Tab-separated table of C-alpha atoms and ligand atoms in Angstrom:
chain	number	residue	atom	x	y	z
A	111	MET	CA	48.511	100.200	153.856
A	112	PRO	CA	48.471	101.274	150.204
A	113	ALA	CA	51.761	101.235	148.363
A	114	GLU	CA	54.131	104.174	148.135
A	115	ILE	CA	54.256	105.481	144.606
A	116	ILE	CA	57.662	105.959	143.019
A	117	SER	CA	57.193	108.777	140.547
A	118	GLY	CA	59.653	108.554	137.682
A	119	LYS	CA	58.635	112.031	136.666
A	120	GLU	CA	59.630	113.563	140.005
A	121	LEU	CA	62.816	111.534	140.398
A	122	GLY	CA	63.723	112.220	136.777
A	123	ASN	CA	63.268	115.959	137.306
A	124	GLU	CA	65.477	115.910	140.419
A	125	LEU	CA	68.208	114.031	138.562
A	126	ARG	CA	67.926	116.350	135.567
A	127	GLN	CA	68.468	119.372	137.808
A	128	GLU	CA	71.701	117.809	139.093
A	129	MET	CA	72.708	116.955	135.537
A	130	LYS	CA	72.112	120.531	134.428
A	131	LYS	CA	74.644	121.736	137.005
A	132	GLU	CA	77.148	119.164	135.808
A	133	VAL	CA	76.616	120.114	132.161
A	134	ASP	CA	77.068	123.802	133.042
A	135	GLN	CA	80.409	122.949	134.636
A	136	LEU	CA	81.470	120.894	131.617
A	137	LYS	CA	80.507	123.771	129.327
A	138	ASN	CA	82.572	126.175	131.429
A	139	SER	CA	85.535	123.927	130.863
A	140	GLY	CA	84.865	123.919	127.103
A	141	LEU	CA	82.999	120.621	126.723
A	142	THR	CA	79.406	120.647	125.479
A	143	PRO	CA	77.887	117.160	125.510
A	144	HIS	CA	76.300	116.500	122.137
A	145	LEU	CA	73.721	113.884	121.196
A	146	THR	CA	72.914	112.885	117.619
A	147	VAL	CA	69.545	111.211	117.129
A	148	ILE	CA	68.802	109.519	113.809
A	149	ILE	CA	65.208	108.779	112.890
A	150	VAL	CA	64.174	106.845	109.804
A	151	GLY	CA	60.681	107.211	108.322
A	152	ASP	CA	57.666	108.832	109.897
A	153	ASN	CA	56.366	106.426	112.536
A	154	PRO	CA	54.326	108.750	114.822
A	155	ALA	CA	55.366	106.952	118.035
A	156	SER	CA	59.058	107.174	117.064
A	157	ARG	CA	58.666	110.849	116.238
A	158	SER	CA	57.085	111.524	119.581
A	159	TYR	CA	59.894	109.636	121.420
A	160	VAL	CA	62.532	111.575	119.483
A	161	ARG	CA	60.857	114.911	120.261
A	162	GLY	CA	60.847	113.931	123.942
A	163	LYS	CA	64.558	113.133	123.840
A	164	GLU	CA	65.361	116.410	122.081
A	165	LYS	CA	63.351	118.425	124.596
A	166	ALA	CA	64.878	116.625	127.572
A	167	SER	CA	68.412	117.188	126.234
A	168	ASP	CA	67.624	120.861	125.972
A	169	THR	CA	66.445	121.101	129.591
A	170	VAL	CA	69.828	119.935	130.909
A	171	GLY	CA	71.862	121.909	128.366
A	172	ILE	CA	72.964	118.964	126.222
A	173	SER	CA	73.135	120.010	122.595
A	174	SER	CA	71.255	117.683	120.287
A	175	GLU	CA	70.586	117.285	116.592
A	176	VAL	CA	67.912	115.146	114.979
A	177	ILE	CA	68.710	113.743	111.566
A	178	GLU	CA	65.623	112.602	109.666
A	179	LEU	CA	66.030	110.047	106.912
A	180	PRO	CA	63.316	108.833	104.529
A	181	SER	CA	61.946	105.308	105.034
A	182	SER	CA	63.504	104.381	101.679
A	183	VAL	CA	67.057	104.879	103.003
A	184	THR	CA	69.376	101.900	102.444
A	185	GLU	CA	71.338	100.119	105.140
A	186	GLU	CA	74.535	101.243	103.437
A	187	GLU	CA	73.501	104.899	103.560
A	188	LEU	CA	72.593	104.659	107.231
A	189	LEU	CA	75.886	102.894	108.011
A	190	GLY	CA	77.698	105.687	106.151
A	191	LEU	CA	76.051	108.332	108.321
A	192	ILE	CA	76.878	106.408	111.509
A	193	ASP	CA	80.500	106.104	110.405
A	194	GLN	CA	80.645	109.859	109.868
A	195	LYS	CA	79.219	110.535	113.349
A	196	ASN	CA	81.534	107.946	114.925
A	197	ARG	CA	84.495	109.927	113.586
A	198	ASP	CA	83.149	113.337	114.568
A	199	ALA	CA	84.812	114.200	117.887
A	200	SER	CA	82.146	116.801	118.682
A	201	VAL	CA	79.482	114.041	118.785
A	202	HIS	CA	79.434	112.170	122.094
A	203	GLY	CA	76.253	110.131	121.821
A	204	ILE	CA	74.603	108.474	118.826
A	205	LEU	CA	71.111	107.034	118.992
A	206	VAL	CA	69.252	105.411	116.122
A	207	GLN	CA	65.549	105.332	116.958
A	208	LEU	CA	64.090	101.832	116.585
A	209	PRO	CA	62.215	100.204	114.918
A	210	LEU	CA	63.794	100.523	111.471
A	211	PRO	CA	62.235	99.721	108.083
A	212	GLU	CA	62.556	96.092	107.032
A	213	GLN	CA	65.339	96.636	104.465
A	214	ILE	CA	67.636	97.578	107.356
A	215	ARG	CA	68.850	94.932	109.810
A	216	GLU	CA	68.765	96.439	113.276
A	217	GLU	CA	71.606	94.260	114.547
A	218	ASN	CA	73.916	95.652	111.840
A	219	ILE	CA	73.100	99.196	112.890
A	220	ILE	CA	73.544	98.556	116.607
A	221	VAL	CA	77.035	97.080	116.131
A	222	ALA	CA	78.084	99.917	113.808
A	223	ILE	CA	77.778	102.558	116.528
A	224	ASP	CA	81.031	103.228	118.375
A	225	PRO	CA	80.473	101.516	121.785
A	226	ALA	CA	81.831	104.658	123.470
A	227	LYS	CA	78.991	106.666	121.848
A	228	ASP	CA	76.305	103.998	122.264
A	229	VAL	CA	74.088	105.970	124.656
A	230	ASP	CA	71.215	103.475	124.272
A	231	GLY	CA	73.531	100.794	125.701
A	232	PHE	CA	72.462	98.251	123.075
A	233	HIS	CA	75.871	97.426	121.568
A	234	PRO	CA	76.962	93.844	122.364
A	235	ILE	CA	80.212	95.258	123.780
A	236	ASN	CA	78.304	97.356	126.301
A	237	ILE	CA	75.973	94.430	127.090
A	238	GLY	CA	78.994	92.153	127.583
A	239	ARG	CA	80.738	94.708	129.771
A	240	MET	CA	77.583	95.127	131.847
A	241	MET	CA	77.250	91.349	132.271
A	242	THR	CA	80.861	91.011	133.390
A	243	GLY	CA	80.652	93.913	135.835
A	244	GLN	CA	82.826	96.352	133.871
A	245	ASP	CA	82.140	100.033	133.240
A	246	ALA	CA	79.615	100.290	130.441
A	247	LEU	CA	76.967	102.500	128.968
A	248	LEU	CA	73.904	100.772	130.433
A	249	PRO	CA	70.606	100.294	128.593
A	250	CYS	CA	68.458	103.235	129.641
A	251	THR	CA	65.250	101.537	130.835
A	252	PRO	CA	66.981	98.938	133.064
A	253	TYR	CA	69.348	101.640	134.352
A	254	GLY	CA	66.309	103.797	135.169
A	255	ILE	CA	64.625	100.949	137.038
A	256	ILE	CA	67.674	100.262	139.233
A	257	THR	CA	67.966	104.000	139.891
A	258	MET	CA	64.304	104.089	141.013
A	259	LEU	CA	64.852	101.189	143.429
A	260	LYS	CA	68.003	102.765	144.841
A	261	SER	CA	66.348	106.161	145.224
A	262	ARG	CA	64.081	104.608	147.887
A	263	ASN	CA	66.825	102.440	149.408
A	264	ILE	CA	64.809	99.368	148.509
A	265	PRO	CA	66.839	96.300	149.481
A	266	ILE	CA	67.815	94.185	146.467
A	267	GLU	CA	70.488	91.888	147.877
A	268	GLY	CA	69.127	88.432	148.719
A	269	LYS	CA	65.668	89.335	147.428
A	270	HIS	CA	63.749	87.359	144.844
A	271	ALA	CA	63.393	89.495	141.731
A	272	VAL	CA	61.007	88.213	139.076
A	273	VAL	CA	61.279	89.746	135.622
A	274	ILE	CA	58.385	89.242	133.212
A	275	GLY	CA	59.793	89.667	129.713
A	276	ARG	CA	63.106	88.716	128.140
A	277	SER	CA	63.693	91.326	125.449
A	278	ASN	CA	67.238	92.501	124.759
A	279	ILE	CA	66.415	96.078	125.693
A	280	VAL	CA	64.411	95.606	128.916
A	281	GLY	CA	63.852	92.131	130.362
A	282	LYS	CA	67.247	90.484	129.920
A	283	PRO	CA	69.393	93.457	130.965
A	284	VAL	CA	67.256	94.457	133.971
A	285	GLY	CA	67.617	90.898	135.267
A	286	GLN	CA	71.382	91.178	134.873
A	287	LEU	CA	71.524	94.479	136.752
A	288	LEU	CA	69.438	92.988	139.577
A	289	LEU	CA	71.766	89.964	139.650
A	290	ALA	CA	74.729	92.323	139.899
A	291	GLU	CA	73.016	93.776	142.996
A	292	ASN	CA	72.865	90.219	144.428
A	293	ALA	CA	69.175	89.534	143.875
A	294	THR	CA	68.067	86.002	143.056
A	295	VAL	CA	66.569	86.481	139.612
A	296	THR	CA	63.832	84.546	137.827
A	297	TYR	CA	62.951	85.334	134.218
A	298	CYS	CA	59.386	84.687	133.058
A	299	HIS	CA	58.226	85.034	129.472
A	300	SER	CA	55.465	84.134	127.049
A	301	LYS	CA	56.227	80.407	127.346
A	302	THR	CA	56.335	80.366	131.149
A	303	ASP	CA	53.896	77.865	132.616
A	304	LYS	CA	51.999	78.886	135.769
A	305	LEU	CA	53.268	82.475	135.852
A	306	THR	CA	51.537	83.183	139.178
A	307	ASP	CA	53.654	80.531	140.928
A	308	TYR	CA	56.655	82.780	140.244
A	309	THR	CA	55.115	86.205	140.664
A	310	LYS	CA	53.599	85.213	144.046
A	311	SER	CA	57.070	84.715	145.481
A	312	ALA	CA	58.553	87.931	144.059
A	313	ASP	CA	59.916	90.519	146.481
A	314	ILE	CA	60.561	92.697	143.433
A	315	LEU	CA	58.422	92.258	140.337
A	316	ILE	CA	59.411	93.857	137.047
A	317	ALA	CA	56.555	93.708	134.534
A	318	ALA	CA	57.851	94.218	130.985
A	319	ALA	CA	55.622	92.124	128.749
A	320	GLY	CA	53.554	94.775	126.960
A	321	ARG	CA	50.249	93.180	128.056
A	322	ALA	CA	47.800	95.683	129.537
A	323	ASN	CA	46.855	95.029	133.169
A	324	MET	CA	48.110	91.429	133.140
A	325	ILE	CA	49.250	91.704	136.776
A	326	ASN	CA	46.892	92.436	139.656
A	327	LYS	CA	46.939	91.841	143.400
A	328	GLU	CA	46.114	88.133	142.929
A	329	HIS	CA	49.562	87.708	141.355
A	330	LEU	CA	51.473	89.457	144.128
A	331	LYS	CA	52.983	88.712	147.500
A	332	GLU	CA	52.064	91.127	150.288
A	333	GLY	CA	54.625	93.946	150.377
A	334	ALA	CA	56.076	93.300	146.921
A	335	VAL	CA	57.852	96.109	145.071
A	336	VAL	CA	56.173	96.441	141.679
A	337	ILE	CA	57.882	98.140	138.740
A	338	ASP	CA	55.625	98.535	135.734
A	339	VAL	CA	57.541	98.963	132.489
A	340	GLY	CA	54.668	98.273	130.093
A	341	ILE	CA	53.266	101.001	127.895
A	342	ASN	CA	49.995	99.930	126.311
A	343	ARG	CA	47.757	102.220	124.297
A	344	MET	CA	44.085	101.537	125.095
A	345	GLU	CA	41.164	101.925	122.692
A	346	ASP	CA	40.204	105.266	124.247
A	347	GLY	CA	43.716	106.546	123.548
A	348	SER	CA	44.896	106.406	127.176
A	349	LEU	CA	48.105	104.684	128.266
A	350	THR	CA	48.196	101.858	130.752
A	351	GLY	CA	50.870	99.595	132.118
A	352	ASP	CA	51.173	95.836	132.468
A	353	VAL	CA	49.971	96.184	136.057
A	354	ASP	CA	46.435	96.922	137.203
A	355	PHE	CA	47.587	99.842	139.339
A	356	GLU	CA	44.483	100.253	141.532
A	357	SER	CA	44.403	96.570	142.443
A	358	ALA	CA	48.167	96.088	142.888
A	359	LYS	CA	48.666	99.160	145.042
A	360	GLU	CA	46.461	97.616	147.761
A	361	ILE	CA	49.050	94.936	148.416
A	362	ALA	CA	52.401	96.258	147.113
A	363	SER	CA	54.840	98.196	149.302
A	364	TYR	CA	56.082	100.331	146.389
A	365	ILE	CA	54.670	100.699	142.901
A	366	THR	CA	55.447	102.744	139.792
A	367	PRO	CA	52.608	104.369	137.822
A	368	VAL	CA	52.053	104.461	134.049
A	369	PRO	CA	52.436	107.090	132.709
A	370	ARG	CA	54.986	109.095	134.765
A	371	GLY	CA	56.808	106.022	135.986
A	372	VAL	CA	59.606	104.185	134.208
A	373	GLY	CA	59.150	106.186	130.967
A	374	PRO	CA	60.597	109.508	132.209
A	375	MET	CA	63.448	107.599	133.877
A	376	THR	CA	64.404	106.014	130.560
A	377	ILE	CA	64.925	109.445	129.003
A	378	THR	CA	66.711	110.691	132.115
A	379	MET	CA	69.232	107.846	131.895
A	380	LEU	CA	69.776	108.619	128.214
A	381	LEU	CA	70.870	112.104	129.281
A	382	LYS	CA	73.082	110.597	131.979
A	383	ASN	CA	74.687	108.263	129.424
A	384	THR	CA	75.315	111.183	127.070
A	385	ILE	CA	77.118	113.064	129.839
A	386	GLN	CA	79.100	109.912	130.732
A	387	ALA	CA	80.031	109.448	127.071
A	388	ALA	CA	81.100	113.101	126.771
A	389	LYS	CA	83.318	112.700	129.820
A	390	GLY	CA	84.722	109.543	128.242
A	391	LEU	CA	84.095	107.554	131.398
A	392	ALA	CA	82.455	104.473	129.944
A	393	ASN	CA	84.505	102.127	127.806
A	394	SER	CA	87.661	103.995	128.758
B	441	NAD	P1	59.010	92.856	123.628
B	441	NAD	O1	57.725	92.679	122.908
B	441	NAD	O2	60.297	92.859	122.888
B	441	NAD	O3	59.110	91.735	124.754
B	441	NAD	C1	58.022	91.358	125.523
B	441	NAD	C2	58.435	90.186	126.394
B	441	NAD	O4	57.323	89.827	127.209
B	441	NAD	C3	58.818	88.953	125.613
B	441	NAD	O5	60.069	88.491	126.109
B	441	NAD	C4	57.708	87.952	125.877
B	441	NAD	O6	58.209	86.627	126.027
B	441	NAD	C5	57.121	88.442	127.185
B	441	NAD	N1	55.680	88.199	127.256
B	441	NAD	C6	54.740	88.548	126.364
B	441	NAD	N2	53.520	88.146	126.779
B	441	NAD	C7	53.693	87.522	127.952
B	441	NAD	C8	52.826	86.893	128.873
B	441	NAD	N3	51.502	86.824	128.649
B	441	NAD	N4	53.362	86.347	129.989
B	441	NAD	C9	54.680	86.419	130.228
B	441	NAD	N5	55.559	87.019	129.395
B	441	NAD	C10	55.071	87.561	128.270
B	441	NAD	O7	58.820	94.194	124.455
B	441	NAD	P2	59.871	95.183	125.170
B	441	NAD	O8	60.522	96.028	124.137
B	441	NAD	O9	60.708	94.461	126.158
B	441	NAD	O10	58.834	96.101	125.954
B	441	NAD	C11	57.957	95.569	126.922
B	441	NAD	C12	56.953	96.621	127.325
B	441	NAD	O11	57.647	97.703	127.920
B	441	NAD	C13	56.170	97.247	126.158
B	441	NAD	O12	54.887	97.592	126.616
B	441	NAD	C14	56.962	98.482	125.836
B	441	NAD	O13	56.159	99.483	125.238
B	441	NAD	C15	57.402	98.903	127.203
B	441	NAD	N6	58.644	99.682	127.241
B	441	NAD	C16	58.633	100.736	128.060
B	441	NAD	C17	59.772	101.501	128.182
B	441	NAD	C18	59.757	102.658	129.123
B	441	NAD	O14	60.614	103.499	129.051
B	441	NAD	N7	58.803	102.718	130.046
B	441	NAD	C19	60.918	101.210	127.447
B	441	NAD	C20	60.894	100.077	126.618
B	441	NAD	C21	59.746	99.324	126.533
């Protein structure tokens, strides 16, 4: 039986409708969640991501502002702007779109954002809180993946979850969230020997390597749940994931498509984090 497709677009839209109601209620009580997005330079991909975030905020009634800085901006100037937004009580979420030009050290920017406004969930305090099971603003892509699994009541406890990729924003944190749900987690990465030995035993496979179509049905166990995080731009301009969708869906039980899979969930969880931050629930 071919796999069931988990559409991040559909789930994201359902969640956004619920969020809109919540934001309306918050507004009625005098609180308008506000997101500040800072973009440096004119990287077209970054611009397109930022536009998507702005549009999505609008659909749920979150107010947002985009501050554009030239690629020549200094680290000091950017830190100054973050400090100003940290102090501004009307700003609930601050997001600095990555990557940044080379004169700016990303790690210095990430730690400068008030953890209570860190809606990307990248601050080491939020990562530490997540790892120790405390309330935290969670990184959006991993949070979206767990939400997708839960939306279908996919069992996680006791299952073998294999994560391909160990980046700070996707691979590492998604493994931690799966561990917190009592999965047995294996991390694979670019230095992993005999990758298929691991993927073949995965009940849940998270592919987050950024390598187009690297996973197909030969890598999978019958009935595996396959979450494709990869976004790879092909020569013809189309987008494809890390998973060969047509092949994998013959053997998987559930699978996420690319596009319209994890991507829309990432933005949805950003909105959720902004609402959480406005309510002051995380890091309280
Ligand atoms: P990254 O480049 O920081 O990390 C990639 C990881 O994959 C590394 O840890 C590396 O060790 C591992 N890797 C690379 N080649 C491998 C191979 N052949 N075998 C096993 N492991 C390998 O990337 P990232 O920021 O974690 O993003 C990963 C992918 O997910 C990219 O395609 C990115 O565009 C996409 N992404 C999607 C979303 C979304 O919302 N859908 C969000 C973030 C990233």
